[in-house]
mmCIF file of C-alpha atoms and ligand atoms in Angstrom:
data_model
loop_
_atom_site.group_PDB
_atom_site.id
_atom_site.type_symbol
_atom_site.label_atom_id
_atom_site.label_comp_id
_atom_site.label_asym_id
_atom_site.label_seq_id
_atom_site.Cartn_x
_atom_site.Cartn_y
_atom_site.Cartn_z
ATOM 1 C CA MET A 1 -13.304 8.447 11.763
ATOM 2 C CA THR A 2 -12.661 5.700 9.233
ATOM 3 C CA LYS A 3 -11.628 2.437 10.889
ATOM 4 C CA ILE A 4 -8.874 0.750 8.913
ATOM 5 C CA ILE A 5 -6.516 -2.187 8.968
ATOM 6 C CA LEU A 6 -3.340 -1.338 7.057
ATOM 7 C CA ASP A 7 -1.661 -4.303 5.330
ATOM 8 C CA VAL A 8 1.939 -3.475 4.433
ATOM 9 C CA ASP A 9 5.275 -4.797 3.133
ATOM 10 C CA PRO A 10 7.686 -1.940 4.025
ATOM 11 C CA GLY A 11 9.119 -0.551 1.777
ATOM 12 C CA HIS A 12 9.878 3.180 1.705
ATOM 13 C CA ASP A 13 6.427 4.293 0.615
ATOM 14 C CA ASP A 14 4.689 1.847 2.985
ATOM 15 C CA ALA A 15 6.519 3.680 5.780
ATOM 16 C CA ILE A 16 4.964 6.975 4.679
ATOM 17 C CA ALA A 17 1.524 5.328 4.566
ATOM 18 C CA ILE A 18 1.981 4.233 8.204
ATOM 19 C CA MET A 19 3.221 7.737 9.100
ATOM 20 C CA VAL A 20 0.122 9.402 7.652
ATOM 21 C CA ALA A 21 -2.404 6.808 8.877
ATOM 22 C CA HIS A 22 -1.138 6.999 12.468
ATOM 23 C CA LYS A 23 -1.562 10.750 12.936
ATOM 24 C CA HIS A 24 -4.423 11.645 10.628
ATOM 25 C CA PRO A 25 -7.336 12.754 12.849
ATOM 26 C CA GLU A 26 -9.923 11.147 10.571
ATOM 27 C CA ILE A 27 -8.263 7.729 10.494
ATOM 28 C CA ASP A 28 -8.675 5.140 13.245
ATOM 29 C CA LEU A 29 -5.737 2.791 12.633
ATOM 30 C CA LEU A 30 -6.914 -0.416 14.335
ATOM 31 C CA GLY A 31 -3.908 -2.529 13.455
ATOM 32 C CA ILE A 32 -1.125 -3.198 11.004
ATOM 33 C CA THR A 33 -0.712 -6.520 9.244
ATOM 34 C CA VAL A 34 2.498 -7.421 7.477
ATOM 35 C CA VAL A 35 3.028 -9.430 4.316
ATOM 36 C CA SER A 36 6.161 -10.426 2.427
ATOM 37 C CA GLY A 37 6.667 -8.730 -0.915
ATOM 38 C CA ASN A 38 9.197 -5.960 -1.198
ATOM 39 C CA ASN A 39 11.343 -8.360 0.787
ATOM 40 C CA SER A 40 11.124 -11.512 2.931
ATOM 41 C CA LEU A 41 8.540 -11.546 5.716
ATOM 42 C CA GLU A 42 11.352 -11.446 8.238
ATOM 43 C CA LYS A 43 12.583 -8.162 6.760
ATOM 44 C CA THR A 44 9.192 -6.545 6.133
ATOM 45 C CA LEU A 45 8.221 -7.365 9.730
ATOM 46 C CA ARG A 46 11.465 -5.962 11.115
ATOM 47 C CA ASN A 47 10.976 -2.843 9.002
ATOM 48 C CA THR A 48 7.418 -2.421 10.307
ATOM 49 C CA LEU A 49 8.608 -2.746 13.904
ATOM 50 C CA ASN A 50 11.371 -0.228 13.209
ATOM 51 C CA ILE A 51 8.950 2.293 11.700
ATOM 52 C CA CYS A 52 6.433 1.872 14.540
ATOM 53 C CA THR A 53 9.133 2.193 17.196
ATOM 54 C CA TRP A 54 10.551 5.331 15.578
ATOM 55 C CA LEU A 55 7.139 6.978 15.153
ATOM 56 C CA GLY A 56 5.614 5.751 18.427
ATOM 57 C CA VAL A 57 2.833 3.828 16.658
ATOM 58 C CA ASP A 58 1.262 1.675 19.354
ATOM 59 C CA VAL A 59 -1.230 -0.602 17.562
ATOM 60 C CA PRO A 60 -1.377 -4.400 17.152
ATOM 61 C CA ILE A 61 1.166 -5.558 14.557
ATOM 62 C CA SER A 62 0.707 -9.053 13.108
ATOM 63 C CA ALA A 63 2.919 -10.971 10.700
ATOM 64 C CA GLY A 64 1.172 -12.830 7.906
ATOM 65 C CA MET A 65 1.864 -14.666 4.677
ATOM 66 C CA ASP A 66 5.495 -15.346 3.811
ATOM 67 C CA ARG A 67 4.689 -16.345 0.223
ATOM 68 C CA PRO A 68 1.908 -16.148 -2.374
ATOM 69 C CA ILE A 69 -1.235 -18.251 -1.852
ATOM 70 C CA VAL A 70 -0.736 -20.583 -4.824
ATOM 71 C CA ARG A 71 2.760 -20.037 -6.214
ATOM 72 C CA ASP A 72 5.879 -21.291 -4.423
ATOM 73 C CA ARG A 73 7.661 -17.977 -4.671
ATOM 74 C CA TYR A 74 7.232 -14.408 -5.762
ATOM 75 C CA LEU A 75 7.970 -13.695 -9.408
ATOM 76 C CA SER A 76 8.438 -9.974 -8.885
ATOM 77 C CA CYS A 77 12.139 -10.285 -8.163
ATOM 78 C CA ASP A 78 12.591 -11.203 -11.843
ATOM 79 C CA GLY A 79 11.826 -7.542 -12.668
ATOM 80 C CA PRO A 80 13.945 -4.414 -12.150
ATOM 81 C CA GLY A 81 16.490 -4.378 -9.309
ATOM 82 C CA ASP A 82 15.442 -3.830 -5.733
ATOM 83 C CA VAL A 83 14.434 -0.196 -5.249
ATOM 84 C CA HIS A 84 14.206 -0.587 -1.464
ATOM 85 C CA GLY A 85 17.817 -1.678 -0.799
ATOM 86 C CA GLU A 86 19.346 -4.516 1.201
ATOM 87 C CA THR A 87 17.145 -4.238 4.298
ATOM 88 C CA GLY A 88 14.053 -3.379 2.274
ATOM 89 C CA LEU A 89 14.088 0.022 4.008
ATOM 90 C CA ASP A 90 17.565 1.454 3.484
ATOM 91 C CA GLY A 91 18.420 5.099 4.168
ATOM 92 C CA HIS A 92 17.630 5.619 7.854
ATOM 93 C CA ASP A 93 19.385 4.465 11.030
ATOM 94 C CA PHE A 94 16.734 3.106 13.341
ATOM 95 C CA GLY A 95 17.559 2.511 17.003
ATOM 96 C CA GLU A 96 16.626 -0.476 19.105
ATOM 97 C CA ILE A 97 13.225 -1.997 18.341
ATOM 98 C CA THR A 98 10.674 -1.803 21.153
ATOM 99 C CA ALA A 99 7.452 -2.390 19.183
ATOM 100 C CA LYS A 100 6.142 -5.956 19.461
ATOM 101 C CA THR A 101 3.992 -8.298 17.414
ATOM 102 C CA THR A 102 0.701 -9.788 18.594
ATOM 103 C CA GLY A 103 1.905 -13.315 17.893
ATOM 104 C CA ILE A 104 -1.383 -13.866 16.030
ATOM 105 C CA HIS A 105 -1.154 -14.620 12.307
ATOM 106 C CA ALA A 106 -2.192 -11.573 10.270
ATOM 107 C CA VAL A 107 -4.941 -13.526 8.517
ATOM 108 C CA GLU A 108 -6.414 -14.525 11.902
ATOM 109 C CA TYR A 109 -6.043 -10.953 13.140
ATOM 110 C CA ILE A 110 -7.969 -9.590 10.141
ATOM 111 C CA ILE A 111 -10.764 -12.133 10.543
ATOM 112 C CA GLN A 112 -11.078 -11.689 14.328
ATOM 113 C CA THR A 113 -10.964 -7.897 14.186
ATOM 114 C CA VAL A 114 -13.443 -7.549 11.347
ATOM 115 C CA MET A 115 -15.900 -10.075 12.808
ATOM 116 C CA ALA A 116 -15.764 -8.486 16.278
ATOM 117 C CA SER A 117 -16.296 -4.937 15.061
ATOM 118 C CA GLU A 118 -19.717 -3.311 15.274
ATOM 119 C CA GLU A 119 -18.835 -0.915 12.483
ATOM 120 C CA LYS A 120 -17.647 -1.937 9.053
ATOM 121 C CA ILE A 121 -13.890 -1.811 8.570
ATOM 122 C CA THR A 122 -11.927 -0.608 5.552
ATOM 123 C CA LEU A 123 -8.955 -2.719 4.463
ATOM 124 C CA VAL A 124 -5.986 -0.824 3.048
ATOM 125 C CA PRO A 125 -3.417 -3.120 1.412
ATOM 126 C CA THR A 126 -0.194 -1.552 0.138
ATOM 127 C CA GLY A 127 1.628 -4.801 -0.666
ATOM 128 C CA PRO A 128 0.828 -8.135 -2.323
ATOM 129 C CA LEU A 129 -2.742 -9.261 -1.593
ATOM 130 C CA SER A 130 -1.809 -12.613 0.002
ATOM 131 C CA ASN A 131 -3.085 -11.767 3.516
ATOM 132 C CA ILE A 132 -6.334 -10.246 2.291
ATOM 133 C CA GLY A 133 -7.018 -13.005 -0.253
ATOM 134 C CA MET A 134 -6.368 -15.695 2.334
ATOM 135 C CA ALA A 135 -8.646 -13.991 4.902
ATOM 136 C CA LEU A 136 -11.475 -13.761 2.336
ATOM 137 C CA ARG A 137 -11.136 -17.475 1.578
ATOM 138 C CA MET A 138 -10.803 -18.597 5.205
ATOM 139 C CA GLU A 139 -13.797 -16.621 6.452
ATOM 140 C CA PRO A 140 -16.063 -15.344 3.668
ATOM 141 C CA LYS A 141 -18.407 -13.871 6.317
ATOM 142 C CA ILE A 142 -15.972 -10.971 6.684
ATOM 143 C CA ILE A 143 -17.187 -9.676 3.312
ATOM 144 C CA GLU A 144 -20.391 -8.352 4.904
ATOM 145 C CA LYS A 145 -18.370 -6.500 7.520
ATOM 146 C CA ILE A 146 -15.831 -4.864 5.245
ATOM 147 C CA GLU A 147 -16.711 -1.359 4.070
ATOM 148 C CA ARG A 148 -14.405 -1.494 1.055
ATOM 149 C CA ILE A 149 -10.837 -2.197 0.010
ATOM 150 C CA VAL A 150 -8.673 0.786 -0.905
ATOM 151 C CA LEU A 151 -5.469 -0.623 -2.316
ATOM 152 C CA MET A 152 -2.225 0.342 -3.972
ATOM 153 C CA GLY A 153 -1.597 -1.901 -6.938
ATOM 154 C CA GLY A 154 -2.108 -2.466 -10.616
ATOM 155 C CA ALA A 155 -2.127 -0.073 -13.535
ATOM 156 C CA TYR A 156 -4.468 0.565 -16.417
ATOM 157 C CA GLY A 157 -1.430 1.663 -18.403
ATOM 158 C CA THR A 158 2.040 0.246 -18.159
ATOM 159 C CA GLY A 159 3.483 -1.904 -15.384
ATOM 160 C CA ASN A 160 6.712 -1.770 -13.437
ATOM 161 C CA VAL A 161 7.797 -5.416 -13.219
ATOM 162 C CA THR A 162 6.500 -6.590 -16.565
ATOM 163 C CA PRO A 163 5.375 -4.343 -19.421
ATOM 164 C CA SER A 164 1.801 -4.704 -18.180
ATOM 165 C CA ALA A 165 1.876 -5.714 -14.496
ATOM 166 C CA GLU A 166 2.544 -3.785 -11.325
ATOM 167 C CA PHE A 167 4.664 -5.271 -8.520
ATOM 168 C CA ASN A 168 2.058 -5.819 -5.751
ATOM 169 C CA LEU A 169 -0.482 -7.608 -7.908
ATOM 170 C CA TYR A 170 2.063 -9.495 -9.988
ATOM 171 C CA ALA A 171 3.548 -10.752 -6.710
ATOM 172 C CA ASP A 172 0.390 -12.763 -6.025
ATOM 173 C CA PRO A 173 -2.020 -12.650 -8.981
ATOM 174 C CA GLU A 174 -4.218 -15.444 -7.590
ATOM 175 C CA ALA A 175 -4.714 -13.514 -4.340
ATOM 176 C CA ALA A 176 -5.487 -10.398 -6.380
ATOM 177 C CA HIS A 177 -8.103 -12.384 -8.298
ATOM 178 C CA ILE A 178 -9.774 -13.425 -5.020
ATOM 179 C CA VAL A 179 -9.936 -9.783 -3.937
ATOM 180 C CA PHE A 180 -11.160 -8.319 -7.226
ATOM 181 C CA SER A 181 -13.828 -11.035 -7.664
ATOM 182 C CA SER A 182 -15.037 -10.846 -4.027
ATOM 183 C CA GLY A 183 -17.924 -8.497 -4.760
ATOM 184 C CA LEU A 184 -16.448 -5.906 -2.394
ATOM 185 C CA PRO A 185 -16.119 -2.321 -3.592
ATOM 186 C CA ILE A 186 -12.504 -1.679 -4.534
ATOM 187 C CA VAL A 187 -10.652 1.578 -4.974
ATOM 188 C CA MET A 188 -7.459 1.088 -6.931
ATOM 189 C CA MET A 189 -4.459 3.396 -6.667
ATOM 190 C CA GLY A 190 -2.558 2.091 -9.672
ATOM 191 C CA LEU A 191 0.754 3.249 -11.096
ATOM 192 C CA ASP A 192 -0.992 5.697 -13.437
ATOM 193 C CA LEU A 193 -2.086 7.619 -10.338
ATOM 194 C CA THR A 194 0.819 6.995 -7.995
ATOM 195 C CA ARG A 195 3.405 8.127 -10.545
ATOM 196 C CA GLN A 196 1.780 11.570 -10.201
ATOM 197 C CA ALA A 197 2.438 11.539 -6.418
ATOM 198 C CA SER A 198 6.137 12.113 -6.880
ATOM 199 C CA CYS A 199 8.456 13.361 -4.170
ATOM 200 C CA THR A 200 10.162 16.296 -5.852
ATOM 201 C CA GLN A 201 13.084 18.076 -4.208
ATOM 202 C CA GLU A 202 10.654 20.860 -3.239
ATOM 203 C CA VAL A 203 8.437 18.334 -1.438
ATOM 204 C CA SER A 204 11.433 16.897 0.432
ATOM 205 C CA ASP A 205 12.557 20.406 1.428
ATOM 206 C CA LYS A 206 9.045 21.259 2.660
ATOM 207 C CA MET A 207 9.024 18.164 4.899
ATOM 208 C CA ALA A 208 12.598 18.778 6.106
ATOM 209 C CA ALA A 209 11.561 22.246 7.272
ATOM 210 C CA ILE A 210 9.030 20.680 9.696
ATOM 211 C CA GLY A 211 11.974 19.405 11.725
ATOM 212 C CA ASN A 212 10.654 16.520 13.848
ATOM 213 C CA ARG A 213 11.259 12.754 14.071
ATOM 214 C CA ALA A 214 8.726 11.976 11.388
ATOM 215 C CA SER A 215 10.078 14.524 8.929
ATOM 216 C CA GLU A 216 13.617 13.226 9.533
ATOM 217 C CA LEU A 217 12.457 9.701 8.668
ATOM 218 C CA PHE A 218 10.528 10.996 5.644
ATOM 219 C CA VAL A 219 13.536 12.837 4.213
ATOM 220 C CA ASN A 220 16.036 10.020 4.820
ATOM 221 C CA LEU A 221 13.792 7.414 3.221
ATOM 222 C CA MET A 222 12.852 9.593 0.256
ATOM 223 C CA GLU A 223 16.449 10.553 -0.467
ATOM 224 C CA PHE A 224 17.393 6.861 -0.689
ATOM 225 C CA PHE A 225 14.299 6.131 -2.798
ATOM 226 C CA ARG A 226 15.140 9.043 -5.109
ATOM 227 C CA GLY A 227 18.461 7.387 -5.954
ATOM 228 C CA THR A 228 17.106 3.915 -6.699
ATOM 229 C CA GLN A 229 14.120 5.182 -8.692
ATOM 230 C CA LYS A 230 16.480 7.297 -10.780
ATOM 231 C CA ARG A 231 18.712 4.275 -11.363
ATOM 232 C CA GLU A 232 15.866 1.885 -12.277
ATOM 233 C CA PHE A 233 13.394 4.158 -14.056
ATOM 234 C CA GLY A 234 15.280 7.375 -14.785
ATOM 235 C CA TRP A 235 12.965 9.563 -12.698
ATOM 236 C CA ASP A 236 14.316 12.510 -10.711
ATOM 237 C CA ALA A 237 11.358 12.425 -8.312
ATOM 238 C CA PRO A 238 10.332 9.006 -6.923
ATOM 239 C CA PRO A 239 6.651 8.049 -7.014
ATOM 240 C CA VAL A 240 5.365 7.661 -3.439
ATOM 241 C CA HIS A 241 2.748 5.039 -4.179
ATOM 242 C CA ASP A 242 1.344 3.756 -0.895
ATOM 243 C CA PRO A 243 0.152 6.846 1.068
ATOM 244 C CA THR A 244 -2.164 7.762 -1.819
ATOM 245 C CA THR A 245 -4.539 5.159 -0.317
ATOM 246 C CA ILE A 246 -4.724 6.894 3.072
ATOM 247 C CA VAL A 247 -5.131 10.391 1.656
ATOM 248 C CA TYR A 248 -7.904 9.115 -0.620
ATOM 249 C CA LEU A 249 -9.838 7.989 2.462
ATOM 250 C CA THR A 250 -9.690 11.423 4.061
ATOM 251 C CA ASN A 251 -9.689 13.662 0.969
ATOM 252 C CA PRO A 252 -11.380 11.946 -1.978
ATOM 253 C CA GLU A 253 -11.989 15.380 -3.536
ATOM 254 C CA LEU A 254 -8.288 15.448 -4.425
ATOM 255 C CA TYR A 255 -8.744 12.479 -6.805
ATOM 256 C CA GLU A 256 -10.489 11.638 -10.060
ATOM 257 C CA THR A 257 -11.647 8.050 -10.535
ATOM 258 C CA THR A 258 -13.354 5.918 -13.163
ATOM 259 C CA HIS A 259 -15.843 3.298 -11.962
ATOM 260 C CA CYS A 260 -15.416 0.223 -14.130
ATOM 261 C CA ASN A 261 -14.913 -3.503 -14.294
ATOM 262 C CA CYS A 262 -11.450 -4.690 -13.410
ATOM 263 C CA GLN A 263 -10.179 -8.259 -13.629
ATOM 264 C CA ILE A 264 -6.784 -9.800 -12.970
ATOM 265 C CA GLY A 265 -4.897 -11.511 -15.788
ATOM 266 C CA LEU A 266 -4.306 -15.125 -14.749
ATOM 267 C CA SER A 267 -3.009 -16.568 -18.026
ATOM 268 C CA HIS A 268 0.672 -17.382 -17.892
ATOM 269 C CA ASP A 269 1.612 -14.919 -20.571
ATOM 270 C CA MET A 270 2.565 -11.234 -20.777
ATOM 271 C CA THR A 271 -0.718 -10.230 -19.120
ATOM 272 C CA TYR A 272 -0.150 -12.349 -15.994
ATOM 273 C CA GLY A 273 -0.911 -10.238 -12.912
ATOM 274 C CA ARG A 274 -2.217 -7.338 -14.973
ATOM 275 C CA THR A 275 -5.240 -5.321 -13.854
ATOM 276 C CA VAL A 276 -7.414 -5.370 -16.951
ATOM 277 C CA CYS A 277 -9.538 -2.254 -16.460
ATOM 278 C CA ASP A 278 -12.532 -1.638 -18.717
ATOM 279 C CA MET A 279 -12.035 2.132 -18.613
ATOM 280 C CA HIS A 280 -14.289 2.773 -21.622
ATOM 281 C CA HIS A 281 -17.033 0.342 -20.575
ATOM 282 C CA VAL A 282 -16.731 -1.773 -23.687
ATOM 283 C CA THR A 283 -18.166 -4.764 -21.809
ATOM 284 C CA THR A 284 -21.240 -5.132 -19.606
ATOM 285 C CA GLU A 285 -19.245 -6.777 -16.800
ATOM 286 C CA PRO A 286 -20.112 -5.403 -13.328
ATOM 287 C CA ARG A 287 -18.305 -2.230 -12.252
ATOM 288 C CA ASN A 288 -16.350 -3.511 -9.256
ATOM 289 C CA THR A 289 -13.506 -0.982 -9.081
ATOM 290 C CA HIS A 290 -13.001 2.753 -8.781
ATOM 291 C CA VAL A 291 -9.767 3.234 -10.682
ATOM 292 C CA ALA A 292 -7.950 6.415 -9.654
ATOM 293 C CA THR A 293 -6.720 8.438 -12.606
ATOM 294 C CA LYS A 294 -5.714 11.895 -11.338
ATOM 295 C CA ILE A 295 -4.454 13.382 -8.096
ATOM 296 C CA ASP A 296 -4.151 17.002 -6.979
ATOM 297 C CA PHE A 297 -0.367 17.082 -6.413
ATOM 298 C CA ASP A 298 -0.240 20.091 -4.076
ATOM 299 C CA GLY A 299 -3.321 19.019 -2.141
ATOM 300 C CA PHE A 300 -1.941 15.514 -1.606
ATOM 301 C CA TRP A 301 1.422 16.695 -0.282
ATOM 302 C CA GLU A 302 -0.233 19.261 1.969
ATOM 303 C CA VAL A 303 -2.270 16.499 3.682
ATOM 304 C CA VAL A 304 0.949 14.485 4.159
ATOM 305 C CA ALA A 305 2.699 17.580 5.572
ATOM 306 C CA GLU A 306 -0.213 18.314 7.924
ATOM 307 C CA THR A 307 0.015 14.844 9.452
ATOM 308 C CA ILE A 308 3.814 15.030 9.753
ATOM 309 C CA ARG A 309 3.412 18.324 11.652
ATOM 310 C CA ARG A 310 1.331 16.423 14.245
ATOM 311 C CA TYR A 311 4.391 14.445 15.412
ATOM 312 C CA ASN A 312 6.568 15.815 18.213
HETATM 313 C C1 LIG B 401 4.466 -1.003 -5.030
HETATM 314 O O1 LIG B 401 5.593 -1.871 -4.942
HETATM 315 C C2 LIG B 401 6.357 -1.565 -3.818
HETATM 316 O O2 LIG B 401 7.700 -1.510 -4.148
HETATM 317 C C3 LIG B 401 5.852 -0.250 -3.262
HETATM 318 O O3 LIG B 401 5.917 -0.253 -1.855
HETATM 319 C C4 LIG B 401 4.441 -0.167 -3.760
HETATM 320 O O4 LIG B 401 3.519 -0.725 -2.836
HETATM 321 C C5 LIG B 401 4.594 -0.202 -6.297
HETATM 322 O O5 LIG B 401 4.611 -1.047 -7.401
HETATM 323 CA CA1 LIG B 402 4.242 -1.466 -0.635
#
């Protein structure tokens, strides 16, 4: 079993990452930490509690950073309109929330959990890297006890909030720099990969046929996401970015990656927040990142379906 802490900012695709991580038999979901990003911390926390209540996910949930580490506010909202709707998780009617938070700050939770663990822990961020960057700065000793960081963010091709930057890393480029320069092994699920993990109508129909609480949530969220992704990017099938991290942990054979140097653009120009990936090894900079380039579409969705079938 791979022990993970999942760091999220739900978000439609974050919800699917939680759904898969909770029921996958090879994943030990120790806790969920929440960061602002797709929406305010208040909303991303409420969305996390809603998802966990609906799915019966009973793990520690801790709220973290409500803004980037250095900047006063997120820049990402200057990009395309909000693809996640008013609540940050539109499309499904959740009932009353019963899931609770630990009351511990997410950064403290990460540090305490990692330091107390006998085994190394894998961090899986699917939002801005503010919580992870802050934890690495507050307690650098955690580096020795982290197995690796498998994240959704960045792109070696084109971005989605600027021509070259992806939302999560553009949201807090300084935090992303801390993570990518930490010396930890990083696996990067960038847009080039996650745009291949699209939720076609056939995929939605396959999940609907499962017919349980999880599949109902999946279909409702993806149908809303389909509409906003079509409006903003013109795609018929929305890319389901965040669960690609979880499936990579359990089924790396479904992915192709390139091991290379990756650095974060910190100049205040059109490369700000960009993941500059040396895919052709034109420098001798250390290879710190496994950049995912290809995913087996059918294999990926079958793993997601298998975990959804595990719900009642
Ligand atoms: C990332 O941004 C968010 O909207 C998604 O949840 C995903 O983590 C994609 O750029
Ligand atoms: Ca996300």
